[in-house]
Short mmCIF file of C-alpha atoms and ligand atoms in Angstrom, two decimals:
data_model
loop_
_atom_site.label_atom_id
_atom_site.label_comp_id
_atom_site.label_asym_id
_atom_site.label_seq_id
_atom_site.Cartn_x
_atom_site.Cartn_y
_atom_site.Cartn_z
CA MET A 1 19.17 40.50 -77.81
CA THR A 2 20.13 41.23 -74.25
CA SER A 3 19.42 38.55 -71.76
CA THR A 4 17.60 39.82 -68.72
CA VAL A 5 17.39 37.73 -65.61
CA ASN A 6 14.13 38.11 -63.79
CA PRO A 7 15.22 39.23 -60.30
CA VAL A 8 12.52 37.11 -58.66
CA ASP A 9 13.69 33.99 -60.51
CA GLU A 10 17.24 34.78 -59.60
CA ARG A 11 16.23 35.04 -55.95
CA ALA A 12 14.38 31.78 -56.14
CA ALA A 13 17.51 30.12 -57.54
CA ARG A 14 19.52 31.01 -54.45
CA ALA A 15 16.72 30.58 -51.95
CA PRO A 16 17.88 28.81 -48.78
CA GLU A 17 16.21 25.64 -47.61
CA PHE A 18 13.28 25.87 -45.21
CA PRO A 19 12.81 24.85 -42.43
CA MET A 20 16.18 26.12 -41.25
CA ALA A 21 18.43 24.78 -38.53
CA ARG A 22 18.63 26.50 -35.18
CA ALA A 23 22.04 27.52 -33.87
CA ALA A 24 23.81 24.83 -31.85
CA GLY A 25 23.40 25.39 -28.15
CA CYS A 26 20.58 27.88 -28.67
CA PRO A 27 17.43 25.78 -28.35
CA PHE A 28 14.99 28.59 -27.62
CA ASP A 29 15.93 31.03 -30.38
CA PRO A 30 14.65 30.87 -33.96
CA PRO A 31 17.20 29.86 -36.62
CA PRO A 32 19.83 32.57 -37.29
CA GLY A 33 18.91 32.36 -40.99
CA LEU A 34 15.41 33.66 -40.24
CA ARG A 35 16.82 36.47 -38.18
CA ASN A 36 19.07 37.55 -41.05
CA MET A 37 16.11 37.52 -43.40
CA GLN A 38 14.10 39.64 -41.00
CA ARG A 39 16.91 42.21 -40.95
CA GLU A 40 17.18 42.27 -44.73
CA GLY A 41 13.59 43.04 -45.62
CA PRO A 42 9.96 42.03 -45.46
CA LEU A 43 10.02 39.25 -48.05
CA ALA A 44 12.46 36.51 -48.90
CA LYS A 45 12.31 33.31 -50.93
CA VAL A 46 12.90 29.88 -49.43
CA ARG A 47 13.14 26.43 -50.94
CA LEU A 48 10.93 23.61 -49.65
CA TRP A 49 11.35 19.81 -49.69
CA ASP A 50 9.57 19.60 -53.09
CA GLY A 51 11.76 22.25 -54.75
CA SER A 52 9.06 24.93 -54.66
CA THR A 53 10.12 28.45 -53.62
CA PRO A 54 7.38 30.24 -51.70
CA TRP A 55 7.76 33.65 -50.10
CA LEU A 56 8.84 33.81 -46.50
CA VAL A 57 7.39 36.70 -44.51
CA THR A 58 9.30 37.57 -41.35
CA GLY A 59 7.90 40.86 -40.03
CA TYR A 60 5.20 41.03 -37.38
CA ALA A 61 3.10 43.76 -39.03
CA ASP A 62 3.25 42.17 -42.50
CA GLN A 63 2.26 38.79 -41.11
CA ARG A 64 -0.73 40.19 -39.30
CA ALA A 65 -1.81 42.11 -42.39
CA LEU A 66 -1.54 39.03 -44.62
CA LEU A 67 -3.28 36.70 -42.15
CA GLY A 68 -6.20 39.14 -42.03
CA ASP A 69 -6.27 39.64 -45.82
CA PRO A 70 -9.18 38.05 -47.70
CA ARG A 71 -6.95 37.76 -50.81
CA VAL A 72 -4.91 35.15 -48.95
CA SER A 73 -6.10 31.53 -48.90
CA ALA A 74 -5.46 28.70 -46.43
CA ASP A 75 -6.75 26.07 -48.86
CA ILE A 76 -4.18 23.29 -49.07
CA ASN A 77 -5.66 22.06 -52.34
CA ARG A 78 -5.03 25.35 -54.17
CA SER A 79 -2.06 25.24 -56.52
CA GLY A 80 0.95 27.04 -55.06
CA TYR A 81 0.10 26.16 -51.45
CA PRO A 82 3.42 25.50 -49.69
CA ARG A 83 3.00 22.01 -48.26
CA GLN A 84 5.00 20.86 -45.25
CA ALA A 85 5.35 17.33 -46.51
CA PRO A 86 4.13 15.11 -49.34
CA MET A 87 0.42 14.34 -49.25
CA PRO A 88 -0.37 10.72 -48.51
CA PRO A 89 -1.31 8.67 -51.59
CA GLY A 90 -4.97 9.16 -52.33
CA GLY A 91 -5.00 12.15 -49.98
CA THR A 92 -6.78 12.40 -46.67
CA GLY A 93 -9.81 14.41 -45.75
CA VAL A 94 -8.94 18.01 -45.12
CA SER A 95 -10.06 19.66 -41.92
CA PHE A 96 -11.44 23.17 -41.71
CA ILE A 97 -8.09 24.68 -40.78
CA LEU A 98 -7.01 24.05 -44.37
CA LYS A 99 -10.16 25.49 -45.97
CA ASP A 100 -11.40 29.00 -46.64
CA ASP A 101 -14.60 30.75 -45.62
CA PRO A 102 -17.50 30.22 -45.90
CA GLU A 103 -16.83 26.47 -45.51
CA HIS A 104 -14.19 27.09 -42.84
CA ALA A 105 -16.50 29.34 -40.82
CA ARG A 106 -19.45 26.94 -41.12
CA LEU A 107 -17.44 24.05 -39.68
CA ARG A 108 -15.48 26.06 -37.13
CA ARG A 109 -18.63 27.54 -35.61
CA MET A 110 -19.85 24.06 -34.81
CA VAL A 111 -17.06 23.61 -32.28
CA THR A 112 -16.46 27.11 -30.88
CA ALA A 113 -18.96 27.08 -27.99
CA PRO A 114 -16.87 24.99 -25.54
CA PHE A 115 -13.91 27.33 -26.05
CA ALA A 116 -15.77 30.50 -25.04
CA ILE A 117 -14.10 32.25 -22.11
CA LYS A 118 -16.81 31.56 -19.52
CA ARG A 119 -16.99 27.88 -20.46
CA VAL A 120 -13.21 27.61 -20.23
CA GLU A 121 -13.19 29.38 -16.87
CA ALA A 122 -15.78 26.90 -15.62
CA MET A 123 -13.29 24.15 -16.43
CA ARG A 124 -10.51 25.73 -14.38
CA PRO A 125 -11.20 23.92 -11.07
CA GLY A 126 -11.27 20.58 -12.90
CA VAL A 127 -7.96 21.35 -14.59
CA GLN A 128 -6.49 22.40 -11.24
CA LYS A 129 -7.54 19.02 -9.82
CA ILE A 130 -5.96 17.15 -12.75
CA VAL A 131 -2.72 19.08 -12.23
CA ASP A 132 -2.71 18.57 -8.46
CA ASP A 133 -3.39 14.85 -8.75
CA LEU A 134 -0.61 14.41 -11.30
CA ILE A 135 1.82 16.28 -9.06
CA ASP A 136 0.83 14.01 -6.14
CA GLU A 137 1.60 11.00 -8.32
CA LEU A 138 4.84 12.55 -9.48
CA LEU A 139 5.97 13.11 -5.90
CA ALA A 140 5.04 9.57 -4.92
CA GLY A 141 6.80 8.02 -7.92
CA PRO A 142 10.40 7.57 -9.04
CA ASN A 143 12.86 10.47 -8.80
CA PRO A 144 14.33 11.47 -11.26
CA VAL A 145 11.53 11.11 -13.78
CA ASP A 146 10.75 12.23 -17.32
CA LEU A 147 8.51 15.26 -16.94
CA VAL A 148 7.07 14.83 -20.46
CA GLU A 149 5.76 11.34 -19.79
CA ALA A 150 4.76 11.91 -16.16
CA PHE A 151 3.19 15.34 -16.40
CA ALA A 152 3.46 17.50 -19.54
CA LEU A 153 1.61 15.08 -21.83
CA PRO A 154 -0.99 13.73 -19.36
CA VAL A 155 -2.27 17.21 -18.34
CA PRO A 156 -3.58 18.34 -21.74
CA SER A 157 -4.47 14.79 -22.79
CA LEU A 158 -6.72 14.31 -19.78
CA VAL A 159 -8.29 17.72 -20.37
CA ILE A 160 -8.99 17.26 -24.08
CA CYS A 161 -10.26 13.70 -23.55
CA GLN A 162 -12.75 14.98 -21.00
CA LEU A 163 -13.83 17.86 -23.20
CA LEU A 164 -14.27 15.73 -26.31
CA GLY A 165 -15.58 12.64 -24.57
CA VAL A 166 -12.72 10.33 -25.62
CA PRO A 167 -11.75 7.52 -23.21
CA TYR A 168 -8.36 8.44 -21.72
CA ALA A 169 -7.58 4.72 -21.44
CA ASP A 170 -6.89 4.81 -25.20
CA HIS A 171 -4.24 7.51 -24.91
CA ASP A 172 -1.28 5.30 -25.88
CA PHE A 173 -3.01 4.51 -29.15
CA PHE A 174 -3.84 8.04 -30.18
CA GLN A 175 -0.62 9.57 -28.90
CA GLU A 176 1.44 7.11 -30.93
CA ASN A 177 -0.54 7.92 -34.06
CA SER A 178 -0.48 11.69 -33.46
CA LYS A 179 3.29 11.56 -33.12
CA VAL A 180 3.58 10.06 -36.59
CA ILE A 181 1.23 12.61 -38.14
CA ILE A 182 3.11 15.65 -36.89
CA ASN A 183 6.56 14.25 -37.65
CA ARG A 184 7.90 15.85 -40.81
CA ASN A 185 10.28 12.98 -41.53
CA VAL A 186 7.91 10.04 -41.85
CA THR A 187 6.88 8.68 -45.26
CA PRO A 188 3.53 9.68 -46.76
CA GLU A 189 2.43 6.04 -46.34
CA GLN A 190 3.25 6.07 -42.62
CA ARG A 191 1.36 9.31 -42.17
CA SER A 192 -1.58 8.00 -44.12
CA THR A 193 -1.75 4.83 -42.00
CA ALA A 194 -1.60 6.79 -38.74
CA HIS A 195 -4.28 9.17 -39.97
CA GLY A 196 -6.45 6.26 -41.08
CA ASN A 197 -6.08 4.66 -37.64
CA LEU A 198 -7.28 7.81 -35.92
CA ILE A 199 -10.12 8.39 -38.36
CA GLY A 200 -11.31 4.82 -37.84
CA TYR A 201 -11.13 5.24 -34.08
CA LEU A 202 -13.03 8.54 -34.11
CA ASP A 203 -15.58 7.16 -36.52
CA ASP A 204 -16.34 4.27 -34.15
CA LEU A 205 -16.59 6.70 -31.28
CA MET A 206 -18.89 8.93 -33.33
CA GLY A 207 -21.14 5.91 -33.88
CA GLU A 208 -21.39 5.45 -30.12
CA LYS A 209 -22.13 9.14 -29.55
CA ILE A 210 -24.82 9.10 -32.22
CA ALA A 211 -26.46 6.14 -30.47
CA HIS A 212 -25.91 7.38 -26.91
CA PRO A 213 -25.22 11.13 -26.81
CA VAL A 214 -23.92 12.59 -23.54
CA ASP A 215 -22.70 16.06 -22.59
CA ASP A 216 -19.41 16.34 -24.48
CA LEU A 217 -18.08 17.91 -27.65
CA LEU A 218 -18.19 14.76 -29.77
CA SER A 219 -21.82 14.19 -28.78
CA GLY A 220 -22.48 17.75 -29.92
CA LEU A 221 -21.01 16.88 -33.31
CA ALA A 222 -22.94 13.61 -33.33
CA GLY A 223 -26.11 15.67 -32.88
CA ARG A 224 -25.16 17.70 -35.97
CA VAL A 225 -24.64 14.48 -37.93
CA THR A 226 -28.06 13.22 -36.86
CA ALA A 227 -29.61 16.56 -37.83
CA GLY A 228 -27.98 16.32 -41.27
CA GLU A 229 -25.85 19.46 -40.76
CA LEU A 230 -22.55 17.62 -40.85
CA ALA A 231 -21.31 14.55 -42.69
CA ARG A 232 -20.12 11.75 -40.44
CA ASP A 233 -16.64 11.74 -42.02
CA GLU A 234 -16.38 15.50 -41.47
CA ALA A 235 -17.25 14.94 -37.81
CA ALA A 236 -14.59 12.24 -37.42
CA GLN A 237 -12.09 14.52 -39.17
CA MET A 238 -12.84 17.33 -36.73
CA GLY A 239 -12.49 14.95 -33.81
CA VAL A 240 -9.03 13.91 -35.00
CA LEU A 241 -7.94 17.52 -35.41
CA LEU A 242 -9.12 18.54 -31.95
CA LEU A 243 -7.62 15.48 -30.33
CA ILE A 244 -4.17 16.04 -31.84
CA ALA A 245 -4.16 19.81 -31.48
CA GLY A 246 -5.51 19.57 -27.95
CA HIS A 247 -2.61 17.71 -26.45
CA GLU A 248 0.53 18.04 -28.56
CA THR A 249 0.86 21.81 -28.43
CA THR A 250 0.12 22.38 -24.75
CA ALA A 251 2.30 19.42 -23.74
CA ASN A 252 5.23 20.98 -25.57
CA MET A 253 4.58 24.36 -23.98
CA ILE A 254 4.65 22.75 -20.53
CA ALA A 255 7.90 20.83 -21.03
CA LEU A 256 9.78 23.37 -23.16
CA GLY A 257 8.54 26.21 -20.95
CA THR A 258 9.83 24.43 -17.85
CA LEU A 259 13.20 23.89 -19.49
CA ALA A 260 13.38 27.57 -20.52
CA LEU A 261 12.59 28.55 -16.93
CA PHE A 262 15.31 26.23 -15.61
CA GLU A 263 17.71 28.13 -17.88
CA HIS A 264 16.41 31.45 -16.51
CA PRO A 265 16.28 30.90 -12.72
CA ASP A 266 15.42 34.52 -11.96
CA GLN A 267 12.29 34.20 -14.11
CA LEU A 268 11.41 30.84 -12.56
CA ALA A 269 11.63 32.52 -9.15
CA LEU A 270 9.03 35.09 -10.24
CA LEU A 271 6.52 32.31 -10.92
CA ARG A 272 7.35 30.51 -7.70
CA GLU A 273 6.74 33.64 -5.68
CA THR A 274 3.42 34.84 -7.06
CA ASP A 275 -0.12 33.64 -7.27
CA ASP A 276 -1.44 36.90 -8.72
CA PRO A 277 -3.55 35.85 -11.74
CA LYS A 278 -2.48 38.96 -13.72
CA ARG A 279 1.20 38.16 -13.31
CA ILE A 280 0.67 34.53 -14.14
CA SER A 281 -1.27 35.38 -17.25
CA SER A 282 1.50 37.79 -18.36
CA ALA A 283 4.05 35.07 -17.75
CA VAL A 284 2.08 32.67 -19.92
CA GLU A 285 1.87 35.21 -22.77
CA GLU A 286 5.60 35.86 -22.59
CA LEU A 287 6.44 32.14 -22.64
CA LEU A 288 4.14 31.72 -25.63
CA ARG A 289 5.87 34.59 -27.40
CA TYR A 290 9.38 33.51 -26.52
CA LEU A 291 8.99 29.81 -27.32
CA HIS A 292 6.74 30.02 -30.40
CA ILE A 293 6.48 26.23 -30.61
CA THR A 294 4.62 26.23 -33.95
CA HIS A 295 7.89 26.74 -35.75
CA SER A 296 6.96 25.63 -39.26
CA GLY A 297 5.11 28.84 -40.00
CA ARG A 298 1.55 29.58 -41.08
CA ARG A 299 1.09 28.44 -44.68
CA ARG A 300 -0.99 30.32 -47.23
CA VAL A 301 -1.32 31.02 -50.94
CA ALA A 302 -2.05 34.39 -52.59
CA MET A 303 -5.27 34.59 -54.63
CA ALA A 304 -4.44 38.00 -56.12
CA ASP A 305 -1.35 40.16 -56.56
CA ILE A 306 -0.46 41.69 -53.20
CA GLU A 307 2.10 44.41 -52.64
CA ILE A 308 4.31 44.32 -49.57
CA GLY A 309 7.03 46.88 -49.01
CA GLY A 310 7.44 47.65 -52.71
CA GLU A 311 7.47 44.00 -53.78
CA VAL A 312 4.63 42.09 -55.37
CA ILE A 313 3.46 38.66 -54.33
CA ARG A 314 1.77 37.25 -57.44
CA ALA A 315 -1.53 35.39 -57.44
CA GLY A 316 -0.83 31.68 -57.03
CA GLU A 317 2.42 32.11 -55.11
CA GLY A 318 2.87 30.40 -51.76
CA LEU A 319 3.46 32.23 -48.49
CA ILE A 320 5.03 31.08 -45.27
CA LEU A 321 4.42 33.41 -42.35
CA ALA A 322 7.14 32.54 -39.87
CA ASN A 323 5.41 33.44 -36.63
CA ASP A 324 8.38 32.38 -34.53
CA ILE A 325 10.52 35.20 -35.88
CA ALA A 326 7.58 37.65 -35.86
CA ASN A 327 7.40 37.11 -32.12
CA ARG A 328 11.01 38.29 -31.96
CA ASP A 329 10.45 41.37 -34.12
CA PRO A 330 12.37 44.23 -32.45
CA ASP A 331 9.91 46.77 -33.89
CA VAL A 332 7.20 45.28 -31.67
CA PHE A 333 8.97 43.73 -28.67
CA ALA A 334 11.87 45.55 -27.02
CA GLU A 335 14.90 43.29 -26.55
CA PRO A 336 12.94 40.46 -28.16
CA ASP A 337 15.43 37.72 -27.32
CA ARG A 338 15.14 38.30 -23.60
CA LEU A 339 12.69 36.12 -21.68
CA ASP A 340 10.99 38.67 -19.45
CA LEU A 341 7.87 37.42 -17.69
CA ARG A 342 7.00 40.94 -16.63
CA ARG A 343 6.61 42.37 -20.12
CA ASP A 344 3.28 42.86 -21.90
CA ALA A 345 3.53 40.21 -24.62
CA ARG A 346 -0.19 39.79 -25.33
CA ARG A 347 0.13 40.85 -28.94
CA HIS A 348 2.27 37.84 -29.88
CA VAL A 349 1.26 35.64 -32.82
CA ALA A 350 2.02 32.26 -31.23
CA PHE A 351 -1.60 31.23 -31.96
CA GLY A 352 -1.53 32.81 -35.40
CA PHE A 353 -3.83 35.65 -36.42
CA GLY A 354 -6.85 36.07 -38.66
CA VAL A 355 -9.87 33.83 -38.97
CA HIS A 356 -7.75 30.70 -38.55
CA GLN A 357 -6.33 31.73 -35.20
CA CYS A 358 -6.03 28.68 -32.95
CA LEU A 359 -9.48 27.62 -31.85
CA GLY A 360 -8.21 26.17 -28.58
CA GLN A 361 -6.22 29.18 -27.42
CA PRO A 362 -8.49 30.10 -24.47
CA LEU A 363 -8.20 26.53 -23.19
CA ALA A 364 -4.44 26.36 -23.79
CA ARG A 365 -3.93 29.65 -21.95
CA MET A 366 -5.98 28.50 -18.97
CA GLU A 367 -4.18 25.15 -18.77
CA LEU A 368 -0.79 26.85 -18.91
CA GLN A 369 -1.81 29.37 -16.24
CA VAL A 370 -2.80 26.53 -13.90
CA VAL A 371 0.33 24.51 -14.65
CA TYR A 372 2.87 27.34 -14.34
CA ASN A 373 1.18 28.60 -11.19
CA THR A 374 1.16 25.18 -9.54
CA LEU A 375 4.11 23.04 -10.59
CA TYR A 376 7.03 25.19 -9.40
CA ARG A 377 5.27 26.28 -6.22
CA ARG A 378 4.40 22.75 -5.21
CA ILE A 379 7.85 21.39 -6.10
CA PRO A 380 10.14 24.36 -5.39
CA THR A 381 13.30 22.30 -5.80
CA LEU A 382 12.30 20.98 -9.23
CA ARG A 383 15.36 21.03 -11.49
CA PRO A 384 16.80 19.28 -14.54
CA ALA A 385 18.33 15.86 -13.96
CA THR A 386 20.62 16.10 -16.97
CA GLU A 387 22.63 18.66 -18.95
CA LEU A 388 21.01 20.79 -21.62
CA GLU A 389 23.25 19.14 -24.26
CA ARG A 390 21.66 15.75 -23.57
CA ILE A 391 18.07 16.83 -23.99
CA PRO A 392 16.52 15.70 -27.30
CA PHE A 393 14.70 18.53 -29.09
CA LYS A 394 11.92 18.07 -31.64
CA HIS A 395 13.72 19.65 -34.57
CA ASP A 396 11.86 17.29 -36.91
CA GLY A 397 8.36 18.04 -35.70
CA SER A 398 5.87 20.57 -36.96
CA VAL A 399 5.48 21.47 -33.29
CA TYR A 400 8.71 22.25 -31.44
CA GLY A 401 9.52 20.97 -27.98
CA VAL A 402 11.48 18.25 -26.19
CA TYR A 403 11.03 14.51 -26.47
CA GLU A 404 12.14 14.02 -22.89
CA LEU A 405 12.88 16.21 -19.91
CA PRO A 406 14.45 14.31 -17.00
CA VAL A 407 13.81 16.21 -13.76
CA THR A 408 14.58 15.73 -10.11
CA TRP A 409 13.65 17.52 -6.88
CA MET B 1 -15.73 56.24 -27.79
CA LYS B 2 -18.15 54.21 -29.92
CA VAL B 3 -17.67 50.51 -30.48
CA THR B 4 -19.18 48.26 -33.14
CA VAL B 5 -18.67 44.54 -33.70
CA ASP B 6 -19.18 42.42 -36.79
CA GLN B 7 -20.65 39.09 -35.72
CA ASP B 8 -20.21 37.65 -39.22
CA LYS B 9 -16.48 38.16 -39.07
CA CYS B 10 -16.03 37.03 -35.43
CA VAL B 11 -14.29 33.66 -34.93
CA ALA B 12 -15.23 33.35 -31.26
CA SER B 13 -11.71 33.59 -29.90
CA GLY B 14 -12.90 35.41 -26.79
CA GLN B 15 -9.86 37.66 -26.68
CA CYS B 16 -12.10 40.72 -26.47
CA VAL B 17 -13.79 39.27 -23.38
CA VAL B 18 -10.45 38.70 -21.70
CA ALA B 19 -9.36 42.25 -22.53
CA ALA B 20 -12.60 44.07 -21.59
CA MET B 21 -15.16 41.96 -19.80
CA GLU B 22 -17.55 44.87 -19.16
CA VAL B 23 -17.77 45.65 -22.86
CA PHE B 24 -17.77 42.28 -24.62
CA ASP B 25 -19.41 38.93 -24.01
CA GLN B 26 -19.90 35.76 -26.06
CA ARG B 27 -23.10 33.97 -27.14
CA ASP B 28 -23.64 30.68 -25.34
CA GLU B 29 -24.44 28.67 -28.49
CA ASP B 30 -21.32 29.44 -30.47
CA GLY B 31 -19.07 31.88 -28.64
CA ILE B 32 -19.73 34.70 -31.12
CA VAL B 33 -19.13 38.18 -29.74
CA VAL B 34 -21.91 40.17 -28.09
CA LEU B 35 -21.45 43.86 -27.48
CA LEU B 36 -22.57 44.82 -23.97
CA THR B 37 -21.54 48.47 -23.91
CA PRO B 38 -21.51 50.29 -27.26
CA GLU B 39 -20.30 53.51 -25.63
CA PRO B 40 -17.83 52.46 -22.96
CA PRO B 41 -16.72 55.05 -20.38
CA ALA B 42 -13.29 56.65 -20.69
CA GLY B 43 -11.87 54.39 -17.99
CA GLN B 44 -12.35 51.38 -20.24
CA ALA B 45 -11.03 52.96 -23.42
CA GLU B 46 -7.58 51.45 -23.19
CA ASP B 47 -8.89 47.92 -22.62
CA VAL B 48 -11.27 48.28 -25.55
CA ARG B 49 -8.46 49.49 -27.80
CA HIS B 50 -6.46 46.49 -26.74
CA ALA B 51 -9.40 44.19 -27.50
CA ALA B 52 -9.63 45.61 -31.02
CA ALA B 53 -5.88 45.16 -31.50
CA VAL B 54 -5.82 41.51 -30.47
CA CYS B 55 -9.07 40.50 -32.18
CA PRO B 56 -7.78 38.03 -34.77
CA ALA B 57 -10.78 38.52 -37.05
CA LEU B 58 -10.61 42.34 -37.10
CA ALA B 59 -14.23 42.26 -36.02
CA ILE B 60 -14.11 45.22 -33.62
CA GLU B 61 -14.26 48.81 -34.80
CA ILE B 62 -13.73 51.87 -32.70
CA GLN B 63 -14.74 55.46 -33.36
CA ASP B 64 -13.52 58.20 -31.07
S1 SF4 C 1 -11.76 38.94 -30.13
FE1 SF4 C 1 -12.73 39.21 -32.13
S2 SF4 C 1 -12.93 37.13 -32.94
FE2 SF4 C 1 -12.54 36.94 -30.74
S3 SF4 C 1 -14.59 36.82 -29.81
FE3 SF4 C 1 -13.97 38.94 -29.77
S4 SF4 C 1 -14.79 39.82 -31.66
FE4 SF4 C 1 -14.87 37.60 -31.91
#
């Protein structure tokens, strides 16, 4: 009998660990390991924390095709789903981003109205005021200061609190708990406790909104609960998701984006010199493409055999769509590693693609446009107050960014 | 150019509105796409093509 080694098994046996480390001194570029995989072909195998070996998809076109493919599931409870971390004991409720249609669509449509373009545009003057007031405070306060604490985190937190109807006074509480939830290195028990804290908080708040509805997103959900269209725990779950997603991601884009601009003074000058909305919106798209802060990839599982570039992903196998490296795909973006605020980067996949594309992207884009158009023009001498080597990066988070960014002016 | 949209597929991302405001709008209740101009003039063709390309739900179809 001749022994044949299944080539897929053999590949799994030498699959590198994922997530991968970035190169030292190269905080804005994806890990070199991902880049090598992208050069070698459309599919590779990686090894996760639990020993499983899902497929890693690196190419832009393949990722878009898979994210739009109904044979691909986002259901975290399906066997083969590549989990980022152990599930807490007893599990937690799963929000719609980890479910498939029609359940996903039913729940998502309950919260889409406030993120429609016209509604978001109507919020722009309010966001401008939040940004201006925070810059006034920044200028009146200590110098140097940590930009994350003084500006990058408060901007989106204030905005999402207003939109949802969450008292901003509680921000220390929910920011502390959010930090634990998105940290990959905490224990399942710690994550479960933090999640429980937030669920309890949102559930109390939901009770208040059911009793005294006002004009905010949580009251809208409360109305659905009262009408029997939504379970109260589902409503609290959605509130937690929106609260976390609403501030962590944008805050990291503000701080990491500012640091990237400090490292590219010619590009920073472009933003300082213009207030043309088209140019600012291009700049935002390019920073989203270049920084790709959701660096743990989109996670999916195949529900049928799917062929990609001559290889077959089998039903039940996990998929990680590394959108950070897709945004640096040279087939789509010329000189992808160059930060070029003048390029047309609108096709990037920083918000994902397919039916699960980030719900808050219109709001995030608008906030970033206001911030990048205001901060560097109002404080033209803004600069880092420490060396790049001393800045702590969020290598351990599911969202990439900086923990601190000391600045001076 | 003829445009059709599939409201069942749409996930209300509004990217089509940003790309081609004369052609696409969103419903007030849930942000689902509304087609304003099924046969957009040639001058808007490029924007409409871009809208179809960035639509995450593949809900926009174009026939030339
Ligand atoms: S871009 Fe697509 S998903 Fe987004 S609103 Fe328009 S049709 Fe709907």
